[in-house]
mmCIF file of C-alpha atoms in Angstrom:
data_model
loop_
_atom_site.group_PDB
_atom_site.id
_atom_site.type_symbol
_atom_site.label_atom_id
_atom_site.label_comp_id
_atom_site.label_asym_id
_atom_site.label_seq_id
_atom_site.Cartn_x
_atom_site.Cartn_y
_atom_site.Cartn_z
ATOM 1 C CA MET A 841 -41.904 -21.000 4.452
ATOM 2 C CA ILE A 842 -45.514 -21.207 5.631
ATOM 3 C CA ALA A 843 -47.914 -18.875 3.850
ATOM 4 C CA PRO A 844 -49.266 -15.989 5.973
ATOM 5 C CA ALA A 845 -52.857 -17.154 5.427
ATOM 6 C CA GLU A 846 -51.998 -20.638 6.719
ATOM 7 C CA THR A 847 -50.098 -19.148 9.634
ATOM 8 C CA GLY A 848 -53.134 -17.048 10.497
ATOM 9 C CA THR A 849 -55.360 -20.130 10.434
ATOM 10 C CA ARG A 850 -52.976 -22.026 12.700
ATOM 11 C CA ILE A 851 -52.796 -19.089 15.092
ATOM 12 C CA GLU A 852 -56.588 -18.955 15.269
ATOM 13 C CA ALA A 853 -56.671 -22.671 16.116
ATOM 14 C CA TRP A 854 -54.009 -22.039 18.772
ATOM 15 C CA PHE A 855 -56.110 -19.240 20.258
ATOM 16 C CA ASP A 856 -59.119 -21.529 20.453
ATOM 17 C CA ASP A 857 -57.114 -24.346 22.073
ATOM 18 C CA HIS A 858 -55.789 -21.953 24.716
ATOM 19 C CA GLY A 859 -59.176 -20.578 25.705
ATOM 20 C CA LEU A 860 -58.779 -17.343 23.729
ATOM 21 C CA PRO A 861 -61.681 -17.241 21.252
ATOM 22 C CA TYR A 862 -61.964 -13.448 21.466
ATOM 23 C CA PHE A 863 -58.506 -13.048 19.952
ATOM 24 C CA THR A 864 -59.935 -14.136 16.606
ATOM 25 C CA GLY A 865 -61.281 -11.099 14.826
ATOM 26 C CA ASP A 866 -64.387 -12.659 13.284
ATOM 27 C CA HIS A 867 -65.672 -14.107 16.537
ATOM 28 C CA ALA A 868 -64.890 -10.948 18.522
ATOM 29 C CA ASP A 869 -66.767 -8.875 15.928
ATOM 30 C CA ARG A 870 -69.732 -11.250 16.104
ATOM 31 C CA VAL A 871 -69.873 -11.077 19.902
ATOM 32 C CA GLU A 872 -69.512 -7.303 19.871
ATOM 33 C CA GLY A 873 -72.315 -7.077 17.322
ATOM 34 C CA TRP A 874 -74.548 -9.171 19.558
ATOM 35 C CA LEU A 875 -73.768 -7.192 22.697
ATOM 36 C CA SER A 876 -74.258 -3.835 20.983
ATOM 37 C CA SER A 877 -77.581 -4.770 19.382
ATOM 38 C CA LYS A 878 -81.108 -4.973 20.733
ATOM 39 C CA ARG A 879 -80.995 -8.752 20.445
ATOM 40 C CA ILE A 880 -78.988 -9.038 23.659
ATOM 41 C CA VAL A 881 -81.618 -7.004 25.506
ATOM 42 C CA ALA A 882 -84.362 -9.235 24.115
ATOM 43 C CA ALA A 883 -82.444 -12.359 25.150
ATOM 44 C CA ILE A 884 -81.904 -11.083 28.707
ATOM 45 C CA VAL A 885 -85.555 -10.027 29.014
ATOM 46 C CA LEU A 886 -86.630 -13.488 27.813
ATOM 47 C CA ILE A 887 -84.347 -15.205 30.327
ATOM 48 C CA ILE A 888 -85.668 -13.021 33.152
ATOM 49 C CA GLY A 889 -89.256 -13.630 32.078
ATOM 50 C CA VAL A 890 -88.846 -17.409 31.991
ATOM 51 C CA SER A 891 -87.072 -17.379 35.371
ATOM 52 C CA ILE A 892 -89.780 -15.284 37.023
ATOM 53 C CA THR A 893 -92.545 -17.452 35.539
ATOM 54 C CA ILE A 894 -90.967 -20.660 36.800
ATOM 55 C CA GLY A 895 -90.219 -19.107 40.190
ATOM 56 C CA VAL A 896 -93.813 -17.908 40.608
ATOM 57 C CA ALA A 897 -95.147 -21.312 39.550
ATOM 58 C CA VAL A 898 -92.948 -23.122 42.057
ATOM 59 C CA GLY A 899 -93.880 -20.603 44.757
ATOM 60 C CA ALA A 900 -97.562 -21.241 44.066
ATOM 61 C CA VAL A 901 -97.072 -24.993 44.539
ATOM 62 C CA TRP A 902 -95.276 -24.445 47.851
ATOM 63 C CA ALA A 903 -97.493 -21.631 49.017
ATOM 64 C CA ASP A 904 -96.250 -21.824 52.590
ATOM 65 C CA GLN A 905 -92.605 -21.467 51.481
ATOM 66 C CA GLY A 906 -92.473 -18.553 49.054
ATOM 67 C CA SER A 907 -88.691 -18.346 49.288
ATOM 68 C CA VAL A 908 -88.493 -21.723 47.512
ATOM 69 C CA GLY A 909 -89.878 -20.054 44.394
ATOM 70 C CA THR A 910 -87.264 -17.300 44.664
ATOM 71 C CA PHE A 911 -84.495 -19.862 44.998
ATOM 72 C CA VAL A 912 -85.704 -21.877 42.010
ATOM 73 C CA GLY A 913 -86.135 -18.715 39.951
ATOM 74 C CA VAL A 914 -82.564 -17.648 40.697
ATOM 75 C CA LEU A 915 -81.273 -21.110 39.746
ATOM 76 C CA VAL A 916 -83.188 -21.070 36.454
ATOM 77 C CA PHE A 917 -81.894 -17.578 35.671
ATOM 78 C CA LEU A 918 -78.291 -18.592 36.326
ATOM 79 C CA ALA A 919 -78.668 -21.804 34.314
ATOM 80 C CA LEU A 920 -80.187 -20.050 31.292
ATOM 81 C CA LEU A 921 -77.699 -17.195 31.502
ATOM 82 C CA GLY A 922 -74.827 -19.677 31.721
ATOM 83 C CA LEU A 923 -76.142 -21.599 28.721
ATOM 84 C CA PHE A 924 -76.537 -18.391 26.739
ATOM 85 C CA ALA A 925 -73.057 -17.177 27.682
ATOM 86 C CA GLY A 926 -71.522 -20.568 26.979
ATOM 87 C CA ARG A 927 -73.023 -20.761 23.495
ATOM 88 C CA LEU A 928 -72.700 -17.171 22.339
ATOM 89 C CA LEU A 929 -69.724 -15.897 24.332
ATOM 90 C CA ARG A 930 -67.905 -19.263 24.193
ATOM 91 C CA MET A 931 -67.045 -19.149 27.871
ATOM 92 C CA GLY A 932 -67.051 -22.942 27.867
ATOM 93 C CA THR A 933 -63.859 -22.827 25.786
ATOM 94 C CA MET A 934 -62.167 -20.667 28.428
ATOM 95 C CA LEU A 935 -63.456 -22.815 31.275
ATOM 96 C CA ARG A 936 -62.191 -26.040 29.675
ATOM 97 C CA TRP A 937 -58.712 -24.550 29.209
ATOM 98 C CA ALA A 938 -58.646 -23.280 32.804
ATOM 99 C CA ALA A 939 -59.719 -26.714 34.071
ATOM 100 C CA ARG A 940 -57.039 -28.498 32.014
ATOM 101 C CA ARG A 941 -54.375 -26.121 33.228
ATOM 102 C CA THR A 942 -55.423 -26.303 36.887
ATOM 103 C CA PHE A 943 -55.624 -30.095 37.057
ATOM 104 C CA GLY A 944 -52.424 -30.382 35.029
ATOM 105 C CA SER A 945 -50.479 -28.342 37.595
ATOM 106 C CA LEU A 946 -51.928 -29.467 40.927
ATOM 107 C CA GLY A 947 -48.412 -29.911 42.287
ATOM 108 C CA LEU A 948 -47.733 -26.216 41.812
ATOM 109 C CA MET A 949 -50.861 -25.289 43.755
ATOM 110 C CA PHE A 950 -49.695 -26.885 47.011
ATOM 111 C CA PRO A 951 -46.977 -24.304 47.877
ATOM 112 C CA LEU A 952 -49.454 -21.520 47.152
ATOM 113 C CA LEU A 953 -52.243 -22.986 49.256
ATOM 114 C CA THR A 954 -49.977 -23.622 52.228
ATOM 115 C CA ARG A 955 -49.469 -19.873 52.553
ATOM 116 C CA ALA A 956 -53.164 -19.280 53.196
ATOM 117 C CA LEU A 957 -54.292 -22.543 54.792
ATOM 118 C CA PRO A 958 -52.802 -22.144 58.320
ATOM 119 C CA LEU A 959 -54.608 -18.878 59.104
ATOM 120 C CA LEU A 960 -57.648 -20.038 57.191
ATOM 121 C CA LEU A 961 -57.937 -23.258 59.198
ATOM 122 C CA LEU A 962 -57.470 -21.394 62.479
ATOM 123 C CA ALA A 963 -60.237 -18.944 61.617
ATOM 124 C CA VAL A 964 -62.832 -21.363 60.296
ATOM 125 C CA THR A 965 -62.115 -24.118 62.860
ATOM 126 C CA PHE A 966 -62.787 -21.591 65.626
ATOM 127 C CA LEU A 967 -66.075 -20.728 63.930
ATOM 128 C CA PHE A 968 -66.881 -24.422 63.494
ATOM 129 C CA ILE A 969 -67.006 -25.000 67.258
ATOM 130 C CA ASN A 970 -68.989 -21.830 67.888
ATOM 131 C CA ALA A 971 -72.584 -22.350 69.050
ATOM 132 C CA GLU A 972 -73.853 -19.164 67.380
ATOM 133 C CA VAL A 973 -72.613 -20.338 63.979
ATOM 134 C CA TRP A 974 -74.493 -23.620 64.411
ATOM 135 C CA GLN A 975 -77.637 -21.745 65.442
ATOM 136 C CA VAL A 976 -77.466 -19.661 62.263
ATOM 137 C CA ALA A 977 -76.237 -22.163 59.671
ATOM 138 C CA ALA A 978 -77.807 -25.390 60.937
ATOM 139 C CA LEU A 979 -81.288 -23.916 61.260
ATOM 140 C CA MET A 980 -81.373 -22.307 57.810
ATOM 141 C CA SER A 981 -83.755 -23.772 55.302
ATOM 142 C CA ARG A 982 -81.814 -25.544 52.570
ATOM 143 C CA HIS A 983 -82.613 -23.073 49.797
ATOM 144 C CA VAL A 984 -81.594 -20.127 51.991
ATOM 145 C CA LEU A 985 -78.300 -21.915 52.623
ATOM 146 C CA TRP A 986 -77.632 -22.211 48.879
ATOM 147 C CA LEU A 987 -78.556 -18.556 48.397
ATOM 148 C CA ALA A 988 -75.978 -17.674 51.062
ATOM 149 C CA VAL A 989 -73.383 -19.778 49.235
ATOM 150 C CA LEU A 990 -74.285 -18.002 45.996
ATOM 151 C CA PHE A 991 -73.918 -14.641 47.761
ATOM 152 C CA PHE A 992 -70.402 -15.575 48.921
ATOM 153 C CA ALA A 993 -69.543 -16.659 45.370
ATOM 154 C CA VAL A 994 -70.756 -13.371 43.873
ATOM 155 C CA ILE A 995 -68.667 -11.349 46.332
ATOM 156 C CA ALA A 996 -65.609 -13.467 45.493
ATOM 157 C CA VAL A 997 -66.103 -12.887 41.749
ATOM 158 C CA VAL A 998 -66.428 -9.126 42.349
ATOM 159 C CA PHE A 999 -63.116 -9.109 44.261
ATOM 160 C CA LEU A 1000 -61.402 -10.989 41.454
ATOM 161 C CA LEU A 1001 -62.808 -8.798 38.697
ATOM 162 C CA ALA A 1002 -61.607 -5.721 40.577
ATOM 163 C CA ARG A 1003 -57.977 -6.905 40.607
ATOM 164 C CA LEU A 1004 -57.378 -9.206 37.639
ATOM 165 C CA PRO A 1005 -57.472 -6.450 34.961
ATOM 166 C CA GLU A 1006 -54.392 -4.943 36.628
ATOM 167 C CA GLU A 1007 -52.424 -8.121 35.925
ATOM 168 C CA VAL A 1008 -53.500 -8.157 32.283
ATOM 169 C CA ARG A 1009 -52.438 -4.539 31.791
ATOM 170 C CA ARG A 1010 -49.081 -5.221 33.446
ATOM 171 C CA VAL A 1011 -48.374 -8.176 31.153
ATOM 172 C CA GLU A 1012 -49.461 -6.178 28.123
ATOM 173 C CA ARG A 1013 -46.942 -3.433 28.963
ATOM 174 C CA GLU A 1014 -44.057 -5.904 29.329
ATOM 175 C CA VAL A 1015 -44.371 -7.638 25.936
ATOM 176 C CA VAL A 1016 -42.335 -5.231 23.808
ATOM 177 C CA GLY A 1017 -39.380 -5.386 21.417
ATOM 178 C CA ASP A 1018 -37.489 -8.672 21.249
ATOM 179 C CA ARG A 1019 -39.784 -10.157 23.873
ATOM 180 C CA VAL A 1020 -42.437 -10.642 21.193
ATOM 181 C CA ALA A 1021 -40.321 -13.143 19.227
ATOM 182 C CA GLU A 1022 -39.114 -14.791 22.457
ATOM 183 C CA ARG A 1023 -42.645 -15.444 23.640
ATOM 184 C CA CYS A 1024 -43.742 -16.787 20.248
ATOM 185 C CA VAL A 1025 -41.304 -19.714 20.463
ATOM 186 C CA GLY A 1026 -43.207 -22.986 20.343
ATOM 187 C CA THR A 1027 -46.329 -21.421 18.849
ATOM 188 C CA PRO A 1028 -47.642 -21.250 15.257
ATOM 189 C CA ALA A 1029 -46.459 -17.625 15.212
ATOM 190 C CA GLU A 1030 -42.801 -18.496 15.855
ATOM 191 C CA GLU A 1031 -41.638 -18.339 12.214
ATOM 192 C CA ALA A 1032 -43.758 -15.318 11.329
ATOM 193 C CA SER A 1033 -42.519 -13.389 14.370
ATOM 194 C CA ARG A 1034 -39.046 -13.293 12.780
ATOM 195 C CA SER A 1035 -40.225 -12.048 9.401
ATOM 196 C CA VAL A 1036 -43.023 -9.578 10.091
ATOM 197 C CA THR A 1037 -43.031 -6.273 11.843
ATOM 198 C CA ALA A 1038 -44.680 -7.567 14.976
ATOM 199 C CA LEU A 1039 -45.167 -4.335 16.821
ATOM 200 C CA PRO A 1040 -47.084 -5.041 20.032
ATOM 201 C CA ALA A 1041 -50.558 -3.822 19.241
ATOM 202 C CA ASP A 1042 -52.832 -2.779 22.069
ATOM 203 C CA LEU A 1043 -55.149 -5.657 22.830
ATOM 204 C CA PRO A 1044 -58.700 -5.125 21.591
ATOM 205 C CA ARG A 1045 -61.277 -4.688 24.316
ATOM 206 C CA PHE A 1046 -62.706 -8.188 23.933
ATOM 207 C CA ALA A 1047 -59.253 -9.794 23.863
ATOM 208 C CA ARG A 1048 -58.436 -8.088 27.152
ATOM 209 C CA VAL A 1049 -61.748 -9.295 28.571
ATOM 210 C CA ASN A 1050 -60.844 -12.787 27.358
ATOM 211 C CA LEU A 1051 -57.617 -12.806 29.370
ATOM 212 C CA VAL A 1052 -59.427 -11.542 32.464
ATOM 213 C CA LEU A 1053 -62.014 -14.320 32.128
ATOM 214 C CA VAL A 1054 -59.309 -16.966 31.698
ATOM 215 C CA LEU A 1055 -57.643 -15.757 34.905
ATOM 216 C CA LEU A 1056 -61.027 -15.622 36.648
ATOM 217 C CA PHE A 1057 -61.905 -19.200 35.724
ATOM 218 C CA ASN A 1058 -58.445 -20.445 36.695
ATOM 219 C CA GLN A 1059 -58.665 -18.814 40.131
ATOM 220 C CA ALA A 1060 -62.287 -19.918 40.582
ATOM 221 C CA ILE A 1061 -61.398 -23.576 40.006
ATOM 222 C CA GLN A 1062 -58.630 -23.321 42.609
ATOM 223 C CA VAL A 1063 -61.046 -21.796 45.112
ATOM 224 C CA LEU A 1064 -63.607 -24.513 44.335
ATOM 225 C CA LEU A 1065 -61.057 -27.267 44.979
ATOM 226 C CA LEU A 1066 -60.064 -25.629 48.263
ATOM 227 C CA THR A 1067 -63.718 -25.261 49.271
ATOM 228 C CA LEU A 1068 -64.494 -28.912 48.546
ATOM 229 C CA GLY A 1069 -61.432 -29.981 50.534
ATOM 230 C CA LEU A 1070 -62.495 -27.908 53.541
ATOM 231 C CA PHE A 1071 -66.055 -29.230 53.276
ATOM 232 C CA ALA A 1072 -64.715 -32.789 53.511
ATOM 233 C CA PHE A 1073 -62.525 -31.764 56.479
ATOM 234 C CA PHE A 1074 -65.486 -30.293 58.366
ATOM 235 C CA MET A 1075 -67.636 -33.335 57.685
ATOM 236 C CA VAL A 1076 -65.006 -35.729 59.029
ATOM 237 C CA PHE A 1077 -63.923 -33.497 61.926
ATOM 238 C CA GLY A 1078 -67.514 -32.836 62.985
ATOM 239 C CA SER A 1079 -68.509 -36.494 62.789
ATOM 240 C CA LEU A 1080 -65.579 -37.475 65.018
ATOM 241 C CA THR A 1081 -65.653 -34.681 67.613
ATOM 242 C CA ILE A 1082 -69.154 -33.192 67.944
ATOM 243 C CA PRO A 1083 -71.790 -35.585 69.363
ATOM 244 C CA ASP A 1084 -75.488 -35.240 68.660
ATOM 245 C CA GLY A 1085 -76.152 -34.063 72.218
ATOM 246 C CA THR A 1086 -73.846 -31.099 71.746
ATOM 247 C CA VAL A 1087 -75.514 -30.201 68.455
ATOM 248 C CA GLU A 1088 -78.945 -30.318 70.131
ATOM 249 C CA ALA A 1089 -77.690 -28.128 72.987
ATOM 250 C CA TRP A 1090 -76.297 -25.578 70.523
ATOM 251 C CA THR A 1091 -79.281 -25.466 68.196
ATOM 252 C CA GLY A 1092 -82.135 -26.236 70.587
ATOM 253 C CA GLU A 1093 -83.549 -28.686 68.032
ATOM 254 C CA THR A 1094 -83.498 -32.460 67.651
ATOM 255 C CA VAL A 1095 -80.890 -33.554 65.120
ATOM 256 C CA THR A 1096 -82.008 -35.051 61.830
ATOM 257 C CA ARG A 1097 -80.179 -37.349 59.438
ATOM 258 C CA LEU A 1098 -79.473 -36.720 55.781
ATOM 259 C CA PRO A 1099 -81.621 -38.912 53.523
ATOM 260 C CA SER A 1100 -79.814 -40.969 50.911
ATOM 261 C CA ALA A 1101 -80.862 -41.743 47.353
ATOM 262 C CA LEU A 1102 -81.963 -45.211 48.506
ATOM 263 C CA GLY A 1103 -84.432 -43.818 51.010
ATOM 264 C CA ARG A 1104 -82.274 -44.618 54.027
ATOM 265 C CA HIS A 1105 -80.528 -42.132 56.263
ATOM 266 C CA VAL A 1106 -76.781 -41.699 56.085
ATOM 267 C CA PRO A 1107 -74.771 -41.431 59.332
ATOM 268 C CA VAL A 1108 -74.367 -37.640 58.980
ATOM 269 C CA THR A 1109 -76.649 -35.074 60.566
ATOM 270 C CA ASN A 1110 -78.366 -32.477 58.444
ATOM 271 C CA GLU A 1111 -77.060 -29.829 60.843
ATOM 272 C CA LEU A 1112 -73.436 -30.867 60.321
ATOM 273 C CA PHE A 1113 -73.905 -30.861 56.553
ATOM 274 C CA GLN A 1114 -75.343 -27.351 56.563
ATOM 275 C CA VAL A 1115 -72.645 -25.922 58.839
ATOM 276 C CA ALA A 1116 -69.928 -27.591 56.749
ATOM 277 C CA VAL A 1117 -71.354 -26.142 53.526
ATOM 278 C CA PHE A 1118 -71.741 -22.662 55.034
ATOM 279 C CA LEU A 1119 -68.241 -22.496 56.523
ATOM 280 C CA ALA A 1120 -66.581 -24.034 53.446
ATOM 281 C CA ALA A 1121 -68.216 -21.370 51.271
ATOM 282 C CA PHE A 1122 -67.155 -18.655 53.712
ATOM 283 C CA ALA A 1123 -63.608 -20.049 53.686
ATOM 284 C CA GLY A 1124 -63.620 -19.908 49.878
ATOM 285 C CA LEU A 1125 -64.508 -16.216 50.061
ATOM 286 C CA TYR A 1126 -61.792 -15.655 52.677
ATOM 287 C CA PHE A 1127 -59.216 -17.368 50.472
ATOM 288 C CA THR A 1128 -60.273 -15.318 47.436
ATOM 289 C CA VAL A 1129 -59.855 -12.047 49.336
ATOM 290 C CA TYR A 1130 -56.480 -13.221 50.611
ATOM 291 C CA ALA A 1131 -55.397 -14.203 47.119
ATOM 292 C CA VAL A 1132 -56.071 -10.760 45.647
ATOM 293 C CA THR A 1133 -54.704 -8.712 48.563
ATOM 294 C CA ASP A 1134 -51.558 -10.579 49.652
ATOM 295 C CA GLU A 1135 -48.728 -9.399 47.389
ATOM 296 C CA THR A 1136 -46.519 -12.452 47.962
ATOM 297 C CA TYR A 1137 -49.295 -14.870 47.084
ATOM 298 C CA ARG A 1138 -50.262 -12.832 44.027
ATOM 299 C CA SER A 1139 -46.688 -12.750 42.752
ATOM 300 C CA GLN A 1140 -46.326 -16.529 43.174
ATOM 301 C CA PHE A 1141 -49.706 -17.293 41.633
ATOM 302 C CA PHE A 1142 -49.225 -15.035 38.623
ATOM 303 C CA ALA A 1143 -45.627 -16.147 38.108
ATOM 304 C CA GLY A 1144 -46.987 -19.361 36.655
ATOM 305 C CA LEU A 1145 -49.545 -17.585 34.489
ATOM 306 C CA SER A 1146 -47.550 -14.561 33.357
ATOM 307 C CA ALA A 1147 -45.579 -16.542 30.777
ATOM 308 C CA GLU A 1148 -48.787 -17.828 29.202
ATOM 309 C CA LEU A 1149 -50.376 -14.378 29.235
ATOM 310 C CA GLU A 1150 -47.267 -12.872 27.654
ATOM 311 C CA GLN A 1151 -47.326 -15.594 25.015
ATOM 312 C CA ALA A 1152 -50.944 -14.766 24.181
ATOM 313 C CA VAL A 1153 -50.134 -11.058 23.843
ATOM 314 C CA ALA A 1154 -47.085 -11.780 21.654
ATOM 315 C CA VAL A 1155 -48.944 -14.177 19.362
ATOM 316 C CA ASN A 1156 -51.704 -11.601 19.050
ATOM 317 C CA ALA A 1157 -49.146 -9.001 17.933
ATOM 318 C CA VAL A 1158 -47.985 -11.315 15.141
ATOM 319 C CA TYR A 1159 -51.573 -12.195 14.227
ATOM 320 C CA VAL A 1160 -52.481 -8.509 13.922
ATOM 321 C CA SER A 1161 -49.355 -7.823 11.853
ATOM 322 C CA LEU A 1162 -50.247 -10.633 9.453
ATOM 323 C CA ALA A 1163 -53.749 -9.267 9.081
ATOM 324 C CA ARG A 1164 -52.378 -5.819 8.265
ATOM 325 C CA ASP A 1165 -49.739 -7.076 5.836
ATOM 326 C CA PRO A 1166 -50.803 -10.515 4.500
ATOM 327 C CA HIS A 1167 -48.027 -10.432 1.907
#
């Protein structure tokens, strides 16, 4: 029989491998200590200060394009915040697990995507051949375009964060009684689940946040793959069907070509690239809203994740029981 201390160590390694670092008490306590102390405020203030300084400096260099400084400042802020979150909050661990799971089950994504793609393609293809959309998207400056994409992404994340906690709470309620031992099969907690009083303990706040973030990253990667696919579709479709003369008539401007890394121009107009980026990002937002509001899609999507969420809750119940009664 494996000693409880060794079982606990193996469970902690299992948590880490499955993108669940907050299920380990020591790390959760360390993160909570950081977030509840003045150090987090100092870190955020420092990040904001560096971002503003760089943004102002860039804006001073391009004095006639002040919005460039704002764009660069936002990028620096997001990069530093992401680095800080990745190191301290270990979000990189969750993101790596979500990426492995998504790319390991691409075949399961196809039936889900086909539910949303028909209406999605009808909507965005109609917008793609609309002159007003070209006048707006094609004539944006490049940094304003990326800010618009970022705005769509933020709205999508807000929609997901509003609905994903409901799924975590539902799974948490269902893992009771004999289901704890059933869900521990194939995990380091399997043997201990039969010998300890593994009463389902309420998930700690940070463990619940961990599950929400895992779901968020998993859904975000799916949306990103869909967005990239639609971007490629628009680029090919536009190159084949929309001549330069039509683009000039819609936008009232002479078309320009995208520069390549070798200094030459690629056979794609800058206007087509910008419209494709804008509509692909909009389609990603549309798909995200559909994913969290359509009950059939949600049930199919979470059917594949519910078993893994239940397993995490069950293993946590055993882990907590071992910590309470190590003998």
